[in-house]
């Protein structure tokens, strides 16, 4: 079996290293840090079995105008970023037609549908059960009209994808959730989804498992990657690493590195923020406040509030407008308590215009593989696309592997 280097130790990279190791490869995992601190650290921690349909771009003018004018709190557009991402957004717009989105969802649901199953052996082997709750994800609707609209999708989600849920009126939900201060219009509770009380710790537990099983973890800058006569070379703090194959799993930073090798990756960067609070009554289950696009989840660090998507340039300075607005609005629903003093965190959902992760061989370089672009669900899908990539590297093929492959999509 060959030497393989995996660049990036977020949920996707760590899972990839484990999947390749399980197939007998000698794997080195490289990241600029030794602890998970980026997107896989600060997310909402939901293993989203309910997310059978990836987020499409709304195609109606009123909604698009709302985004552009900053009138919606779940999605915010920054004009400069819009210009930079215009070609990718145009592709996203086209991929979001009803017909294409339905086709994409039939594929995507096969990934999300097996995600909890793919995490299970890793959670067990990493001894990380204490981080996982299997109590589902609630979507809370404050007003009757959006609640009624949402309930109409419940039957379709079950008949199309087998995703199960419970529809609860506001009073029934409030009776189950002592943290709630008001009675909402209603809640849809997606009961197959799991949540994690420390996504960074789960990623690090998987990384420890990889090391325990004989894997090598190194610190270094992936931008030092170069191609050699026989494979690939990268610089780590312990010297140069040579490998016959390399997997790029750098999440939102993947396109920057790959530009050096001539690949123009049309990524859409959707930033989100989080903050923690010392809430006196912690909600029993995570929930999304649909009206404000914020997720509330109990974490080891405190009650975590995560914000929706801001389309901004990858390097642009922090501006946690959506988080501030969301936190303010949440005050009507629950007692958040005081914010914990901590450095501000933000992360970027690495989204592809066709809403599917890029998994497979690089079109023009031997021994170069991609596993990134997991958008809103990379914490969910890490082990799943890792298994598919490991199969692709070992020469297996399937409809899923074929459809996720970069060759036909770049
Ligand atoms: C606010 C928010 C909430 C979210 N909630 C959820 C959720 O509930 N459920 C879900 O499934 N998904 C969620 N997501 C999406 C999910 O977090 C991402 O899709 C996922 O974490 C991407 O994982 P990754 O491993 O590809 O990237 P990352 O976790 O970002 O990992 C990339 C790694 O590359 C390393 N790196 C970067 N550049 C270099 C370099 N030059 N050299 C070496 N290393 C480098 C970084 O240090 C990092 O460790 C959320 C995202 C956000 C922002």
Coordinates of C-alpha atoms and ligand atoms in Angstrom, one line a residue:
X1 CA 0.0 0.0 0.0
X2 CA 1.2 3.5 -0.8
X3 CA 2.2 6.5 1.3
X4 CA -0.6 9.1 1.3
X5 CA -0.5 12.6 2.6
X6 CA -3.8 14.2 3.8
X7 CA -3.6 18.0 3.9
X8 CA -6.1 19.5 6.4
X9 CA -7.2 18.0 9.8
X10 CA -10.8 19.2 10.1
X11 CA -13.6 16.6 10.2
X12 CA -13.1 15.9 6.5
X13 CA -9.3 15.4 6.6
X14 CA -9.2 13.4 9.8
X15 CA -12.0 11.1 8.6
X16 CA -10.1 10.7 5.3
X17 CA -6.9 9.8 7.1
X18 CA -8.8 7.1 9.1
X19 CA -10.6 5.7 6.0
X20 CA -7.3 5.4 4.1
X21 CA -5.5 3.9 7.1
X22 CA -8.3 1.3 7.4
X23 CA -7.5 0.3 3.8
X24 CA -3.9 -0.4 4.7
X25 CA -2.2 2.8 3.4
X26 CA 0.5 4.5 5.4
X27 CA -1.0 7.9 6.0
X28 CA 0.4 11.3 7.2
X29 CA -2.1 13.9 8.3
X30 CA -0.8 17.5 8.1
X31 CA -2.4 20.7 9.4
X32 CA -1.1 24.1 10.4
X33 CA -2.4 23.5 13.9
X34 CA -2.3 20.5 16.2
X35 CA -5.9 21.0 17.5
X36 CA -9.1 21.4 15.6
X37 CA -9.9 25.2 15.6
X38 CA -11.4 26.1 12.3
X39 CA -14.8 25.2 10.7
X40 CA -15.0 21.8 12.2
X41 CA -14.5 23.3 15.7
X42 CA -17.0 26.1 15.8
X43 CA -20.0 24.8 14.0
X44 CA -23.4 24.0 15.4
X45 CA -22.5 20.4 16.0
X46 CA -25.5 18.8 14.3
X47 CA -25.0 15.5 12.5
X48 CA -27.7 16.4 10.1
X49 CA -29.6 13.2 9.0
X50 CA -32.5 15.6 8.2
X51 CA -30.5 17.6 5.6
X52 CA -31.5 15.4 2.6
X53 CA -31.9 18.5 0.4
X54 CA -28.9 20.9 0.3
X55 CA -29.5 24.6 0.6
X56 CA -30.6 25.9 -2.8
X57 CA -30.3 29.6 -3.8
X58 CA -33.8 31.1 -3.8
X59 CA -34.7 32.1 -7.3
X60 CA -37.5 34.6 -6.6
X61 CA -36.6 38.3 -6.9
X62 CA -38.2 39.4 -3.6
X63 CA -36.0 37.0 -1.6
X64 CA -32.9 37.9 -3.5
X65 CA -33.6 41.6 -2.9
X66 CA -34.0 40.9 0.8
X67 CA -30.6 39.3 0.9
X68 CA -29.0 42.1 -1.1
X69 CA -30.6 44.8 1.2
X70 CA -29.6 43.0 4.4
X71 CA -33.2 42.5 5.4
X72 CA -32.9 38.8 6.2
X73 CA -30.9 37.5 9.1
X74 CA -30.3 33.9 7.9
X75 CA -28.5 35.1 4.7
X76 CA -26.5 38.3 4.2
X77 CA -24.7 39.4 1.0
X78 CA -21.8 41.7 0.8
X79 CA -21.6 43.6 -2.5
X80 CA -17.8 43.2 -3.0
X81 CA -18.0 39.5 -2.3
X82 CA -20.9 39.2 -4.7
X83 CA -18.8 40.6 -7.5
X84 CA -15.9 38.3 -6.7
X85 CA -18.2 35.2 -6.5
X86 CA -20.5 36.2 -9.4
X87 CA -19.5 33.4 -11.7
X88 CA -19.9 30.8 -9.0
X89 CA -23.2 32.4 -7.9
X90 CA -24.5 32.2 -11.4
X91 CA -23.7 28.5 -11.5
X92 CA -25.4 28.2 -8.0
X93 CA -28.5 30.0 -9.4
X94 CA -28.7 27.6 -12.3
X95 CA -28.1 24.5 -10.2
X96 CA -31.0 25.7 -7.9
X97 CA -33.7 25.2 -10.5
X98 CA -36.4 22.9 -9.2
X99 CA -35.5 20.1 -11.6
X100 CA -31.7 20.2 -10.9
X101 CA -32.2 20.6 -7.2
X102 CA -34.4 17.6 -7.1
X103 CA -31.8 15.6 -8.9
X104 CA -29.0 16.8 -6.6
X105 CA -31.1 16.0 -3.6
X106 CA -31.7 12.4 -4.7
X107 CA -27.9 12.1 -4.5
X108 CA -27.3 14.2 -1.5
X109 CA -29.9 12.4 0.6
X110 CA -27.9 9.2 0.0
X111 CA -24.9 10.9 1.7
X112 CA -26.9 12.4 4.7
X113 CA -28.9 9.2 5.0
X114 CA -25.9 7.2 5.9
X115 CA -24.0 9.9 7.9
X116 CA -24.9 8.8 11.5
X117 CA -24.1 5.2 10.4
X118 CA -20.7 6.2 9.1
X119 CA -19.9 8.2 12.3
X120 CA -20.9 5.4 14.6
X121 CA -17.8 3.1 14.5
X122 CA -15.5 6.1 14.8
X123 CA -17.4 7.5 17.8
X124 CA -17.2 4.1 19.5
X125 CA -13.6 3.4 18.7
X126 CA -12.6 7.0 19.7
X127 CA -14.5 6.5 23.0
X128 CA -16.5 9.7 22.3
X129 CA -20.0 8.6 23.0
X130 CA -20.3 11.1 25.8
X131 CA -20.1 13.9 23.2
X132 CA -23.1 12.7 21.3
X133 CA -26.8 13.1 21.9
X134 CA -29.3 11.3 19.7
X135 CA -32.3 13.5 20.6
X136 CA -32.8 15.2 17.2
X137 CA -33.0 18.8 15.9
X138 CA -36.0 21.1 16.4
X139 CA -36.9 23.8 13.9
X140 CA -38.9 26.4 15.8
X141 CA -41.4 28.6 14.0
X142 CA -42.5 31.7 15.9
X143 CA -45.4 32.5 13.5
X144 CA -48.3 30.4 12.1
X145 CA -47.7 31.1 8.4
X146 CA -44.1 29.8 8.1
X147 CA -45.0 26.9 10.4
X148 CA -48.0 25.9 8.2
X149 CA -45.8 26.1 5.1
X150 CA -43.1 24.0 6.7
X151 CA -45.5 21.3 7.9
X152 CA -46.5 20.8 4.2
X153 CA -42.9 19.6 3.5
X154 CA -42.9 17.0 6.3
X155 CA -44.8 14.2 4.3
X156 CA -42.7 14.8 1.2
X157 CA -39.4 14.6 3.2
X158 CA -40.6 11.2 4.5
X159 CA -41.9 9.8 1.2
X160 CA -39.0 11.1 -0.8
X161 CA -36.1 10.3 1.5
X162 CA -37.4 8.4 4.5
X163 CA -36.6 11.4 6.8
X164 CA -38.8 11.2 9.9
X165 CA -40.1 14.0 12.1
X166 CA -42.7 15.0 14.6
X167 CA -44.9 18.1 14.2
X168 CA -45.6 19.7 17.5
X169 CA -47.8 22.6 18.2
X170 CA -46.3 25.4 20.3
X171 CA -47.9 24.4 23.6
X172 CA -46.9 20.7 23.2
X173 CA -43.3 21.8 22.5
X174 CA -43.2 24.3 25.4
X175 CA -44.4 21.6 27.7
X176 CA -41.3 19.5 26.7
X177 CA -38.8 22.4 26.8
X178 CA -38.6 24.2 30.1
X179 CA -36.1 26.8 28.7
X180 CA -38.7 28.4 26.5
X181 CA -40.2 31.7 27.7
X182 CA -43.0 32.0 25.1
X183 CA -45.2 29.6 23.2
X184 CA -44.1 29.5 19.5
X185 CA -46.5 28.7 16.7
X186 CA -45.0 25.3 16.4
X187 CA -42.0 23.1 15.9
X188 CA -40.9 20.4 13.5
X189 CA -38.6 18.0 15.3
X190 CA -36.4 16.0 13.0
X191 CA -35.7 13.0 15.2
X192 CA -33.0 11.1 13.2
X193 CA -30.4 13.9 13.6
X194 CA -27.7 13.8 16.3
X195 CA -25.8 16.6 18.0
X196 CA -22.3 16.9 19.4
X197 CA -21.5 18.9 22.5
X198 CA -18.0 19.8 21.3
X199 CA -17.4 19.3 17.5
X200 CA -13.7 20.3 17.8
X201 CA -13.3 17.6 20.5
X202 CA -14.9 15.0 18.4
X203 CA -12.7 15.8 15.5
X204 CA -9.6 15.7 17.8
X205 CA -10.8 12.4 19.2
X206 CA -10.9 11.0 15.7
X207 CA -7.4 12.4 15.1
X208 CA -6.2 10.7 18.3
X209 CA -7.7 7.4 17.1
X210 CA -5.8 7.8 13.8
X211 CA -2.6 8.2 15.8
X212 CA -3.3 5.3 18.1
X213 CA -3.8 3.1 15.0
X214 CA -0.3 4.0 13.8
X215 CA -1.0 7.2 11.8
X216 CA 1.4 10.1 11.7
X217 CA 0.3 13.6 12.4
X218 CA 2.5 16.6 11.4
X219 CA 2.3 20.3 11.7
X220 CA 3.1 22.4 8.6
X221 CA 1.9 24.7 5.9
X222 CA 0.1 22.9 3.1
X223 CA 1.0 25.7 0.7
X224 CA 4.5 24.2 0.6
X225 CA 3.1 21.4 -1.5
X226 CA 5.0 20.6 -4.7
X227 CA 5.0 17.8 -7.3
X228 CA 8.1 15.7 -7.7
X229 CA 9.2 13.1 -10.3
X230 CA 7.6 10.3 -8.3
X231 CA 4.8 12.0 -6.3
X232 CA 4.4 14.9 -3.9
X233 CA 6.4 16.7 -1.3
X234 CA 5.4 19.0 1.5
X235 CA 7.3 20.7 4.3
X236 CA 6.4 20.0 7.9
X237 CA 8.0 21.3 11.1
X238 CA 9.9 18.0 11.3
X239 CA 11.2 18.2 7.8
X240 CA 10.1 17.3 4.3
X241 CA 7.4 14.6 3.7
X242 CA 7.3 12.6 0.5
X243 CA 4.2 10.7 -0.6
X244 CA 3.0 9.1 -3.8
X245 CA -0.4 10.6 -3.4
X246 CA -1.9 13.6 -1.6
X247 CA -5.5 14.5 -0.6
X248 CA -6.5 18.1 -0.3
X249 CA -9.0 18.5 2.6
X250 CA -8.4 22.1 3.5
X251 CA -12.1 23.1 3.5
X252 CA -12.4 26.7 2.5
X253 CA -8.7 27.1 1.9
X254 CA -8.5 24.4 -0.7
X255 CA -9.1 26.7 -3.8
X256 CA -6.2 29.0 -2.7
X257 CA -3.7 26.1 -2.7
X258 CA -5.1 24.5 -5.9
X259 CA -4.9 27.8 -7.8
X260 CA -1.1 27.2 -7.8
X261 CA -1.7 24.0 -9.8
X262 CA -3.9 25.7 -12.3
X263 CA -7.3 24.7 -10.8
X264 CA -10.0 27.4 -10.6
X265 CA -12.4 26.2 -8.0
X266 CA -15.7 28.1 -8.0
X267 CA -16.3 28.1 -4.3
X268 CA -18.9 30.2 -2.5
X269 CA -17.8 31.2 1.0
X270 CA -20.6 31.4 3.5
X271 CA -19.3 32.7 6.8
X272 CA -20.9 32.0 10.2
X273 CA -20.1 33.2 13.8
X274 CA -20.7 31.7 17.2
X275 CA -20.8 32.9 20.8
X276 CA -21.3 31.0 24.1
X277 CA -23.6 32.0 27.0
X278 CA -24.0 30.9 30.6
X279 CA -27.8 30.3 30.2
X280 CA -29.5 29.5 33.6
X281 CA -31.8 26.9 31.9
X282 CA -30.1 25.0 29.0
X283 CA -32.5 23.9 26.2
X284 CA -32.8 20.1 26.3
X285 CA -32.4 19.7 22.5
X286 CA -30.7 21.9 19.9
X287 CA -33.0 24.1 17.9
X288 CA -33.0 26.5 14.9
X289 CA -35.0 29.7 15.4
X290 CA -36.3 29.8 11.8
X291 CA -37.2 33.5 11.9
X292 CA -33.7 34.5 12.7
X293 CA -31.5 31.8 11.2
X294 CA -29.6 31.1 14.4
X295 CA -29.0 27.6 15.9
X296 CA -28.9 27.2 19.7
X297 CA -27.1 24.1 21.0
X298 CA -25.8 23.1 24.5
X299 CA -22.0 22.7 24.3
X300 CA -19.3 21.9 26.8
X301 CA -18.2 25.5 26.5
X302 CA -21.6 26.9 27.3
X303 CA -24.8 27.5 25.3
X304 CA -23.6 28.0 21.7
X305 CA -25.5 30.3 19.3
X306 CA -24.3 30.0 15.7
X307 CA -25.3 32.5 13.0
X308 CA -26.5 32.0 9.4
X309 CA -24.6 32.5 6.2
X310 CA -22.8 35.8 5.3
X311 CA -21.4 35.8 1.7
X312 CA -18.1 37.5 2.3
X313 CA -14.6 37.2 1.0
X314 CA -12.6 34.5 2.8
X315 CA -10.1 37.1 4.3
X316 CA -12.5 39.9 5.1
X317 CA -12.5 41.3 8.7
X318 CA -15.0 40.1 11.3
X319 CA -18.5 41.7 11.4
X320 CA -20.9 39.6 13.4
X321 CA -24.1 41.5 12.5
X322 CA -26.2 38.4 12.1
X323 CA -25.0 36.9 15.3
X324 CA -25.8 40.1 17.2
X325 CA -29.3 40.4 15.7
X326 CA -29.9 36.7 16.3
X327 CA -28.8 37.0 20.0
X328 CA -31.0 40.0 20.5
X329 CA -34.1 38.2 19.0
X330 CA -33.4 35.0 21.0
X331 CA -33.9 37.1 24.2
X332 CA -37.7 36.8 23.6
X333 CA -37.5 33.0 23.5
X334 CA -35.0 31.9 26.2
X335 CA -32.9 33.4 28.9
X336 CA -29.5 33.4 27.3
X337 CA -27.5 34.7 30.4
X338 CA -24.2 36.4 30.0
X339 CA -21.9 36.0 27.0
X340 CA -18.7 34.2 27.9
X341 CA -15.5 36.1 27.4
X342 CA -13.6 34.5 24.6
X343 CA -11.8 35.4 21.4
X344 CA -14.3 36.0 18.6
X345 CA -14.7 32.9 16.4
X346 CA -15.9 32.7 12.8
X347 CA -15.7 30.0 10.2
X348 CA -16.6 29.5 6.6
X349 CA -18.9 27.0 5.0
X350 CA -17.1 25.9 1.9
X351 CA -19.9 25.6 -0.7
X352 CA -19.8 24.4 -4.3
X353 CA -22.2 25.9 -6.8
X354 CA -23.8 22.5 -7.5
X355 CA -24.2 21.9 -3.7
X356 CA -22.1 18.7 -3.7
X357 CA -18.7 18.1 -2.2
X358 CA -15.8 17.6 -4.6
X359 CA -14.6 14.1 -4.0
X360 CA -12.2 12.2 -6.2
X361 CA -9.2 12.5 -8.5
X362 CA -7.9 15.9 -9.7
X363 CA -8.5 16.1 -13.4
X364 CA -4.9 16.9 -14.5
X365 CA -2.4 15.7 -11.8
X366 CA -1.5 12.1 -11.1
X367 CA -1.8 11.2 -7.4
X368 CA -3.7 14.4 -6.4
X369 CA -7.1 13.9 -4.8
X370 CA -9.8 16.3 -3.6
X371 CA -12.1 16.0 -0.6
X372 CA -13.6 19.4 0.1
X373 CA -16.6 21.7 -0.5
X374 CA -18.9 20.2 2.0
X375 CA -20.8 23.5 2.5
X376 CA -23.3 23.5 5.3
X377 CA -22.9 19.8 6.2
X378 CA -19.2 18.9 6.4
X379 CA -19.3 18.0 10.1
X380 CA -22.1 15.5 9.1
X381 CA -20.5 14.2 6.0
X382 CA -16.8 13.9 6.9
X383 CA -16.8 10.1 7.4
X384 CA -19.1 9.5 4.5
X385 CA -17.1 11.2 1.8
X386 CA -13.9 9.9 3.4
X387 CA -15.2 6.3 2.8
X388 CA -16.2 7.2 -0.8
X389 CA -12.8 8.8 -1.5
X390 CA -10.9 5.8 -0.1
X391 CA -13.0 3.5 -2.4
X392 CA -12.2 5.8 -5.4
X393 CA -8.4 5.7 -4.5
X394 CA -8.6 1.9 -4.4
X395 CA -10.1 1.9 -7.9
X396 CA -13.7 1.1 -7.0
X397 CA -16.5 2.9 -8.8
X398 CA -20.2 3.5 -8.1
X399 CA -22.8 6.0 -9.2
X400 CA -22.1 8.2 -6.1
X401 CA -18.3 8.2 -6.7
X402 CA -18.9 9.1 -10.3
X403 CA -21.3 11.9 -9.5
X404 CA -19.0 13.5 -6.9
X405 CA -15.8 13.3 -9.0
X406 CA -14.2 16.6 -9.9
X407 CA -13.5 15.6 -13.6
X408 CA -17.1 16.2 -14.7
X409 CA -17.7 19.2 -12.5
X410 CA -14.8 21.7 -12.9
Ligands
LIG1 C1 -21.5 28.7 11.8 C2 -21.4 27.3 11.2 C3 -22.3 26.3 11.6 C4 -22.2 25.0 11.0 N1 -23.0 24.0 11.5 C5 -22.9 22.8 11.0 C6 -23.6 21.7 11.5 O1 -24.4 21.8 12.5 N2 -23.5 20.4 11.0 C7 -22.7 20.2 9.9 O2 -22.6 19.1 9.4 N3 -21.9 21.2 9.4 C8 -22.0 22.5 9.9 N4 -21.2 23.5 9.4 C9 -20.4 23.2 8.2 C10 -19.1 22.4 8.7 O3 -18.6 23.0 9.8 C11 -18.1 22.4 7.6 O4 -18.6 22.0 6.4 C12 -16.9 21.5 7.9 O5 -16.4 21.8 9.2 C13 -15.8 21.5 6.9 O6 -14.8 20.7 7.3 P1 -13.4 20.6 6.6 O7 -12.6 19.6 7.3 O8 -13.6 20.5 5.2 O9 -12.8 22.1 6.9 P2 -12.1 22.6 8.2 O10 -12.7 22.1 9.4 O11 -12.1 24.1 8.1 O12 -10.7 22.1 8.2 C14 -9.7 22.6 7.3 C15 -8.4 22.4 8.0 O13 -7.3 22.9 7.1 C16 -6.3 23.5 7.8 N5 -5.6 24.4 7.0 C17 -6.0 25.5 6.3 N6 -5.0 26.0 5.5 C18 -3.9 25.3 5.8 C19 -2.6 25.3 5.4 N7 -2.1 26.2 4.5 N8 -1.7 24.4 5.9 C20 -2.1 23.5 6.7 N9 -3.4 23.4 7.2 C21 -4.3 24.3 6.7 C22 -7.1 24.3 8.9 O14 -6.3 24.5 10.0 C23 -8.2 23.3 9.2 O15 -7.9 22.4 10.3 C24 -21.3 24.8 10.0 C25 -20.4 25.8 9.5 C26 -20.4 27.0 10.1 C27 -19.5 28.1 9.7

